[in-house]
Coordinates of C-alpha atoms in Angstrom, one line a residue:
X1 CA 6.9 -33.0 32.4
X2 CA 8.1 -29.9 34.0
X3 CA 9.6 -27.1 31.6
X4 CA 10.7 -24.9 34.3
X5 CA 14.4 -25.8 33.8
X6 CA 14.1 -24.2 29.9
X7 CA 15.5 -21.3 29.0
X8 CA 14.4 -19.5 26.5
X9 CA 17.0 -16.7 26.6
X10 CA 19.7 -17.4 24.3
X11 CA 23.6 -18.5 25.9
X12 CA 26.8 -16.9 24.5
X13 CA 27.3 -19.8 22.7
X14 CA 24.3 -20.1 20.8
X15 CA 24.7 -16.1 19.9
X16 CA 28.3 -17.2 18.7
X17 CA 26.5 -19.7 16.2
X18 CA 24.3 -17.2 15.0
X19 CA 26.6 -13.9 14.2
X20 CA 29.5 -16.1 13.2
X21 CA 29.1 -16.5 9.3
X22 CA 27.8 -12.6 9.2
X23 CA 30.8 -11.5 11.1
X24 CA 33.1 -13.7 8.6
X25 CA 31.4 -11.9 5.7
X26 CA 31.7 -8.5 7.3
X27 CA 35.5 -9.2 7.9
X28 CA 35.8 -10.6 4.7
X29 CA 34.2 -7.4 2.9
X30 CA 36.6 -5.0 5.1
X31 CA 39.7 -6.8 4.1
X32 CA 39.0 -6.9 0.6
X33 CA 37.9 -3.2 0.5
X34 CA 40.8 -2.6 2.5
X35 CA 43.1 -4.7 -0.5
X36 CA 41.2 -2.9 -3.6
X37 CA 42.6 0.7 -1.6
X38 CA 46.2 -0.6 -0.8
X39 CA 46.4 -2.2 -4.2
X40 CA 45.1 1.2 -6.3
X41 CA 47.8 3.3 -4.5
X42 CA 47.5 7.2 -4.1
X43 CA 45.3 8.5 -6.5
X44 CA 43.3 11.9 -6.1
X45 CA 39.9 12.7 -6.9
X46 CA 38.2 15.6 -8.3
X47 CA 37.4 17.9 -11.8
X48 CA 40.1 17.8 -13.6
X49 CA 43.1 16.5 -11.2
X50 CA 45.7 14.6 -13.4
X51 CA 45.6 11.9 -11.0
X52 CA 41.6 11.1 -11.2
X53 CA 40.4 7.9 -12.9
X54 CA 36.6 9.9 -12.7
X55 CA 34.8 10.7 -15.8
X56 CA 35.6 14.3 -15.0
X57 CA 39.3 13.7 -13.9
X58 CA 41.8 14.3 -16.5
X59 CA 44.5 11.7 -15.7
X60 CA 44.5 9.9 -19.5
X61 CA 45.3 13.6 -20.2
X62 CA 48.2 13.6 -18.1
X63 CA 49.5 10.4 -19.2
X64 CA 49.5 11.0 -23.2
X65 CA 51.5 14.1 -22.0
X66 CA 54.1 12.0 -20.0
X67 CA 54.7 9.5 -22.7
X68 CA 55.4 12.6 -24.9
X69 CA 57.9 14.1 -22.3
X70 CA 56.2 16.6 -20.6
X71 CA 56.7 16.8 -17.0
X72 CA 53.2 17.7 -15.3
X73 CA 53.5 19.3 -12.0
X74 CA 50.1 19.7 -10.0
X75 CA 49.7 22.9 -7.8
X76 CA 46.3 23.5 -5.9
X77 CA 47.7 26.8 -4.1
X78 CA 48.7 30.0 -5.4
X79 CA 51.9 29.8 -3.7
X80 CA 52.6 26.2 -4.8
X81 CA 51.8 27.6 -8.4
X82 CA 54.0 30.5 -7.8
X83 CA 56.8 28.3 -6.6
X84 CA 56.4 25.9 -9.9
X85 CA 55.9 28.2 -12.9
X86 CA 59.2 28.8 -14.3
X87 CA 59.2 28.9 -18.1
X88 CA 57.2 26.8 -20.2
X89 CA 53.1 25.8 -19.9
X90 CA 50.8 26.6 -17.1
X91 CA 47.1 25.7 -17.0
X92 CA 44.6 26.9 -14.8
X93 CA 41.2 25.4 -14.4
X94 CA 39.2 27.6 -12.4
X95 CA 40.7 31.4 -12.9
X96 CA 38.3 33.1 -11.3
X97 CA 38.9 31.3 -7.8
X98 CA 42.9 33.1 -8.1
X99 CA 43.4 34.7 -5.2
X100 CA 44.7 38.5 -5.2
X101 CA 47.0 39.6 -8.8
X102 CA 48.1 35.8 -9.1
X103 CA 47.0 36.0 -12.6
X104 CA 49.2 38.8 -13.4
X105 CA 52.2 37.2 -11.8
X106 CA 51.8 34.0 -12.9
X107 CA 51.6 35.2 -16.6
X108 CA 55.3 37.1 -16.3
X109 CA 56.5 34.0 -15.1
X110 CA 55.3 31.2 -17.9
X111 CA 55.8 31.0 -21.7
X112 CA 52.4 29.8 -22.4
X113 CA 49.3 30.6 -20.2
X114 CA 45.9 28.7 -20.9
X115 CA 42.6 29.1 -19.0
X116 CA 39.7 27.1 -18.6
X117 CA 36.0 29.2 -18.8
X118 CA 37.7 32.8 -16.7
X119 CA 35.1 35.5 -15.8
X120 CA 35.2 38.7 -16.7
X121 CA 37.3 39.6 -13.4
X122 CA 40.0 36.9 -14.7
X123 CA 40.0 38.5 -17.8
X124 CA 40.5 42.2 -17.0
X125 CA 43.4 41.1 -15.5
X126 CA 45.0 39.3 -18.5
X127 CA 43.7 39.5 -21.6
X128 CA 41.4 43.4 -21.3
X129 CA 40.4 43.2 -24.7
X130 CA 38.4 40.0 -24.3
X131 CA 35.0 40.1 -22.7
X132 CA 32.4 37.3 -22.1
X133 CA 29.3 37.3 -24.5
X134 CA 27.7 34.6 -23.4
X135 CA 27.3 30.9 -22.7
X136 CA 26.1 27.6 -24.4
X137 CA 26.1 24.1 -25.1
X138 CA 29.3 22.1 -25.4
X139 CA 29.4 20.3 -28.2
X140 CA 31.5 19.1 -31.6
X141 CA 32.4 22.8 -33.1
X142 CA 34.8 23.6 -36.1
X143 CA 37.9 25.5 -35.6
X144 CA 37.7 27.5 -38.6
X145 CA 41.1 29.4 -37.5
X146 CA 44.9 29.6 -38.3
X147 CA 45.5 28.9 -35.0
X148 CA 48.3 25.5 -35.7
X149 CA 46.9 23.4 -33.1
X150 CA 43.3 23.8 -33.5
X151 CA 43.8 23.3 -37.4
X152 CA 45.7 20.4 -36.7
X153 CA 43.4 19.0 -34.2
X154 CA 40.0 19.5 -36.7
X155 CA 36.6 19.3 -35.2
X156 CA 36.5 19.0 -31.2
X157 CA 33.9 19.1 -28.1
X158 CA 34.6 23.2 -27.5
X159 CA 31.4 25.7 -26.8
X160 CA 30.6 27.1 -22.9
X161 CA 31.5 30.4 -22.4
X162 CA 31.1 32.7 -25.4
X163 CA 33.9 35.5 -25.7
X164 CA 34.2 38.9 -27.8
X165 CA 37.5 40.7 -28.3
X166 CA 38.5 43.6 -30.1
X167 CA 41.6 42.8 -30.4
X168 CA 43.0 42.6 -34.2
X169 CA 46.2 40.3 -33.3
X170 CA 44.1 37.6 -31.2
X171 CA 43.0 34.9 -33.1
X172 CA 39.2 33.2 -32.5
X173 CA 38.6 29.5 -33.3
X174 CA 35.8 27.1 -32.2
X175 CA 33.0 29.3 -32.7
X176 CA 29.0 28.6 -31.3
X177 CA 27.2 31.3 -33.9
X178 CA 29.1 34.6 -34.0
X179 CA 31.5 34.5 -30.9
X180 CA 34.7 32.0 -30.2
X181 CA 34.9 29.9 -27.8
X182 CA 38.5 29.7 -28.3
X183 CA 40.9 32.2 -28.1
X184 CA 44.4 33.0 -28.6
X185 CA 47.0 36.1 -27.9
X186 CA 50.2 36.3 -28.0
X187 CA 52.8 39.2 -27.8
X188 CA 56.6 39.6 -26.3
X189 CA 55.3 38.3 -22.8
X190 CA 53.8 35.2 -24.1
X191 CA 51.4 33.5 -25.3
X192 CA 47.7 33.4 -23.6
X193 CA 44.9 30.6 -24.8
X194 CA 41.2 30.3 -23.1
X195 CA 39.2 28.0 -23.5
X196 CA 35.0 28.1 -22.8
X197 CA 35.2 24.8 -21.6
X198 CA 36.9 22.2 -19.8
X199 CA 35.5 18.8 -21.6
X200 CA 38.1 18.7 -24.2
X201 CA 40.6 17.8 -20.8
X202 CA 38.4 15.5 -18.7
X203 CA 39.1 11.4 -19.0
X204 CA 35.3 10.8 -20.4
X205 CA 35.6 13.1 -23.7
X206 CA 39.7 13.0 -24.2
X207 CA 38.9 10.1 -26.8
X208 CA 36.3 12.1 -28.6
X209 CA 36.5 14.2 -32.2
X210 CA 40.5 15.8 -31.9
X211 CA 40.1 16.6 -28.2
X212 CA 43.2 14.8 -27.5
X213 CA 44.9 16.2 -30.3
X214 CA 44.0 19.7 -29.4
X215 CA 44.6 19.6 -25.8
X216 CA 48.2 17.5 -26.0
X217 CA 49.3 20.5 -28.5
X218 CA 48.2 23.4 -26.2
X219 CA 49.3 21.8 -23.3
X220 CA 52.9 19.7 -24.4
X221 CA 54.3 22.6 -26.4
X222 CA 57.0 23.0 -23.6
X223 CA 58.4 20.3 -22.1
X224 CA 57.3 21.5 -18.2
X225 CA 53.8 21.8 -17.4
X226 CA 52.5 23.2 -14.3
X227 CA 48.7 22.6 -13.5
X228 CA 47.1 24.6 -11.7
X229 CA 43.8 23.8 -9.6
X230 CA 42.9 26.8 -7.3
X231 CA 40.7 26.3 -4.6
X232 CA 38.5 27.8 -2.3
X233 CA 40.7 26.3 0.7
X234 CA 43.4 28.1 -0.5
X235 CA 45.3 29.6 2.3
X236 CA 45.8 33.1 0.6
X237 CA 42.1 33.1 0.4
X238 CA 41.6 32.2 4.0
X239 CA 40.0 29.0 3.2
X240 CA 42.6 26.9 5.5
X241 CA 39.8 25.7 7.6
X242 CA 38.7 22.3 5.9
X243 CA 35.3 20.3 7.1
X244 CA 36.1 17.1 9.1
X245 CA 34.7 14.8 6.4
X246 CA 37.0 16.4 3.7
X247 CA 40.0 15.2 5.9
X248 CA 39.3 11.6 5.5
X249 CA 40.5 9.5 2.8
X250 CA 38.4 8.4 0.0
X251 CA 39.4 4.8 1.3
X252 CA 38.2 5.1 4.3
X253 CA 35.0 6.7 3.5
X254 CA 34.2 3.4 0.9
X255 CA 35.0 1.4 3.6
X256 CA 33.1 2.5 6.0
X257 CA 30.3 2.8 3.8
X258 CA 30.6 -1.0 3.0
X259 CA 30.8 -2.2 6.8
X260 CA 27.7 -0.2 7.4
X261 CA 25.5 -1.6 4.7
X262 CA 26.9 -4.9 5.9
X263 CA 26.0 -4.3 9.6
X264 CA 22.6 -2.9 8.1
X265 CA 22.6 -6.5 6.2
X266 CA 23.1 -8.6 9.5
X267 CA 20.6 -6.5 11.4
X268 CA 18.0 -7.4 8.7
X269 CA 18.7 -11.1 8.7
X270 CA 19.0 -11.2 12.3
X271 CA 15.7 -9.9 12.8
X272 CA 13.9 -12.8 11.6
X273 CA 11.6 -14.7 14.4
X274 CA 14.0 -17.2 16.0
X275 CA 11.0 -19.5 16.5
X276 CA 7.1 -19.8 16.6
X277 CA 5.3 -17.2 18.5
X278 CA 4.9 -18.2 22.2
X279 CA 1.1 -18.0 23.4
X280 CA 0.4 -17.2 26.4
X281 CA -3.3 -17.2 29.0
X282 CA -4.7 -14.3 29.7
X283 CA -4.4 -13.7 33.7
X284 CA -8.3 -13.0 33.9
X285 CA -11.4 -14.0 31.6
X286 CA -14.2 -11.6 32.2
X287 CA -17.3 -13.5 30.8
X288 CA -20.2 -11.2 29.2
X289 CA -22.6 -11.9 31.5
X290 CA -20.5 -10.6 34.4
X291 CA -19.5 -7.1 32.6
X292 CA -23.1 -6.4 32.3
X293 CA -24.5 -7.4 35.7
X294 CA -21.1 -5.4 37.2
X295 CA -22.6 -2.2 34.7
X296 CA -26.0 -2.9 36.0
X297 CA -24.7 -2.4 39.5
X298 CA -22.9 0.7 38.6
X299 CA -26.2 1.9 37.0
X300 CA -27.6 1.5 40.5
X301 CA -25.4 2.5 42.5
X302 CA -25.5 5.8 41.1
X303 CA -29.3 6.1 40.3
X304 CA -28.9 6.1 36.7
X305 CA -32.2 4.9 35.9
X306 CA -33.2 7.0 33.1
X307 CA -29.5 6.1 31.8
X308 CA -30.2 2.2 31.9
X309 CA -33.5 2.7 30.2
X310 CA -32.5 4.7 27.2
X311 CA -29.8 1.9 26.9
X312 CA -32.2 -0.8 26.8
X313 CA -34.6 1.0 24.2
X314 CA -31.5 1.8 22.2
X315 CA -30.5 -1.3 21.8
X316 CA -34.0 -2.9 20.8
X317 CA -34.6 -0.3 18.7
X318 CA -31.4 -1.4 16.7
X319 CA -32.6 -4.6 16.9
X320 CA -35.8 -4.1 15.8
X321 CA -34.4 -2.1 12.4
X322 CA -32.6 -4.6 11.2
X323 CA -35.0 -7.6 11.8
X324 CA -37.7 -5.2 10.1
X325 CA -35.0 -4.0 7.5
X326 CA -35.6 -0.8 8.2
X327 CA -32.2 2.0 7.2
X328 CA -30.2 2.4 10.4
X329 CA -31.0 6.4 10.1
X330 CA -34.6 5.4 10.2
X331 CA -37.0 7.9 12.4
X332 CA -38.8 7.1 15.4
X333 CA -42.1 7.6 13.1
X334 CA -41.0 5.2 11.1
X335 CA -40.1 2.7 13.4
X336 CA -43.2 2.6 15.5
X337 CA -45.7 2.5 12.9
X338 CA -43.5 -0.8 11.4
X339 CA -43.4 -2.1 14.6
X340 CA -47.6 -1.6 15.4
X341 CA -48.0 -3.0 12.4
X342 CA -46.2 -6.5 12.5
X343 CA -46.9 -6.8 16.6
X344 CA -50.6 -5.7 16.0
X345 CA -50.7 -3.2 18.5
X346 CA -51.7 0.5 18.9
X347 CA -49.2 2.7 17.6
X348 CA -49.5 5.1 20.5
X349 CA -48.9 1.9 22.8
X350 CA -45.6 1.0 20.6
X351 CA -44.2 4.3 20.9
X352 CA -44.2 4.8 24.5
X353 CA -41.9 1.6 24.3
X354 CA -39.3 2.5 22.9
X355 CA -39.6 6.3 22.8
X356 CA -41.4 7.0 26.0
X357 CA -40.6 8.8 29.2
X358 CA -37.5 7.3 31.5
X359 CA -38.9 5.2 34.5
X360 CA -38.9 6.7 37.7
X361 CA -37.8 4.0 39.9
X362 CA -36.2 0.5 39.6
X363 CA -39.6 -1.4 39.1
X364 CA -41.0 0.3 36.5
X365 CA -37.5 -0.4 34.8
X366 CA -37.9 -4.1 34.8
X367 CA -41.3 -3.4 33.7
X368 CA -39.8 -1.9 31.0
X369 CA -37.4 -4.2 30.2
X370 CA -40.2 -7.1 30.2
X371 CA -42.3 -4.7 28.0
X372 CA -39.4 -4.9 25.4
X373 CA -39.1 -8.0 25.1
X374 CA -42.7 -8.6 24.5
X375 CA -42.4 -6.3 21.6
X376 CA -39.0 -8.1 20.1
X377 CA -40.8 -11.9 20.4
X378 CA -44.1 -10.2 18.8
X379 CA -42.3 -9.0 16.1
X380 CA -40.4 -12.1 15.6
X381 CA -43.4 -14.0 15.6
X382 CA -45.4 -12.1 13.4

């Protein structure tokens, strides 16, 4: 029976049959990916945004504060924050990323200022008479302070950055060894907390010791709120430029994540063997006995006598080693007095064998040749 009407090339239809579960799943895995983002809404991600569900993010924060009334307004610019602080509470997380005198101006303009962790540059600028002394580990310290909040608020996860002040009227709580890590001033401007640390504020340590206690009575003692994330891509800092990743949603980054470990899914499975390995005949068969007559004619051809010879003695001479079970580094010495020995010949006669001079013409090769074969059968023999 003929096969060559059969096709081993696979038709569109029989590639339909194959891909059309793993593109189901792959749709399937894009629409629900697609579902979980509609369904979570807009939500923002990042330290201590009050709209992030991360560990870090500091949206429980934001709700307690709701449910007691206080409006929180985000800002991530300085003029955003500028436009927003009107009276009442404004945090900043990262002072030291302010651009310009912001500091300054955003302390005339707010009732209560608090700062997460600011340099010594965010310092000179509003509170002079606090330095940095240090930093540390954040973990549970004691207030040990009049300060109404922290009192109120007992043990909580404070430590970081270490400050000194020599200021009489500003009061130090939460202290690692010697130096705060939570201070306090106030005068006729206002009222000015830091803070060496931003853990009391994120989502995965609100519920610990009284950081929720401490951080809903900095932050709700006015009923407005601004907070206040500055940013390297601030447009006063001439950051405006963002990197094309940055630009895409979160959404669509998870879901193009998922399609391509599902295309990488379908490329493994695909690449299974369809089928059992197809042999084939070799075009030519080149029998042993050929390749060394067609080398013997090269040999001669080009007058390689002494070439052919040493081939042949090489060759017995391996042989010879191992049928005597002699070492294959063995030397010539060696091998011919084992040889004269088991063949019963003259040592002298063995040696010029299979070490002597090359033959000088094609009939003293095949005498040679002859000659070593008489030795191998001897030796066999004996």
């Amino acid at each position: 029976m003929s096969d060559t009407g059969t096709s081993v090339s696979p038709d569109l239809r029989r590639i339909w049959r194959g891909v059309r579960i793993p593109l189901a799943l792959l749709l399937l895995i894009v629409l629900t990916g697609l579902a979980l983002v509609l369904s979570r809404g807009d939500q923002t991600s990042g330290q201590l945004e009050p709209g992030s569900y991360e560990p870090g993010g500091s949206r429980a924060l934001a709700q307690l504060l709701g449910r007691q009334g206080v409006n929180v307004h985000p800002a991530h610019t300085i003029d955003e924050a500028l436009q927003q602080a009107d009276g009442g509470t404004l945090l900043i997380t990262a002072p030291d990323l302010v651009p310009g005198n912001g500091l300054v101006e955003l302390r005339r303009r707010v009732a209560h200022l608090v700062l997460i962790a600011p340099g010594p540059e965010a310092l000179r600028q509003v509170l002079p008479s606090v330095t940095v002394a240090g930093t540390g580990d954040v973990r549970t310290l004691a207030p040990d302070c009049t300060v109404g909040s922290a009192v109120a608020a007992g043990p909580a996860a404070l430590g970081g950055v270490r400050y000194r002040t020599t200021d009489p009227s500003a009061r130090s709580c939460y202290r690692d060894g010697a130096d705060p890590t939570f201070v306090q001033f106030a005068d006729r401007t206002g009222t000015v907390t830091v803070l060496g640390t931003s853990a009391p504020l994120t989502n995965d340590r609100l519920a610990d010791e009284g950081d929720a206690a401490l951080t809903m009575r900095l932050l709700g003692d006015h009923g407005r709120l601004v907070w206040y994330l500055p940013s390297p891509t601030d447009p006063a800092l001439g950051g405006d430029k963002k990197p094309f990743f940055d630009l895409i949603p979160a959404g669509w980054r998870y879901g193009a994540l998922t399609a391509g470990i599902a295309v990488v899914l379908l490329a493994l499975w695909r690449a299974r063997r369809l089928g059992p390995v197809v042999r084939e005949p070799l075009p030519i068969v080149v029998r042993a006995a050929e390749t060394a007559e067609g080398r013997a004619r090269l040999y001669r051809r080009g007058g390689a006598t002494g070439h052919a010879a040493e081939t042949l003695r090489e060759a017995a001479r391996v042989r010879l080693r191992s049928r005597l079970g002699l070492p294959r580094d063995a030397d010539p010495a060696s091998l011919v007095e084992t040889v004269s020995t088991r063949a019963g010949r003259a040592p002298a006669e063995i040696g010029s064998v299979l070490h002597g001079p090359p033959p000088a013409n094609e009939a003293e090769l095949v005498r040679l040749a002859d000659e070593l074969d008489r030795v191998e059968r001897e030796v066999e023999r004996s």
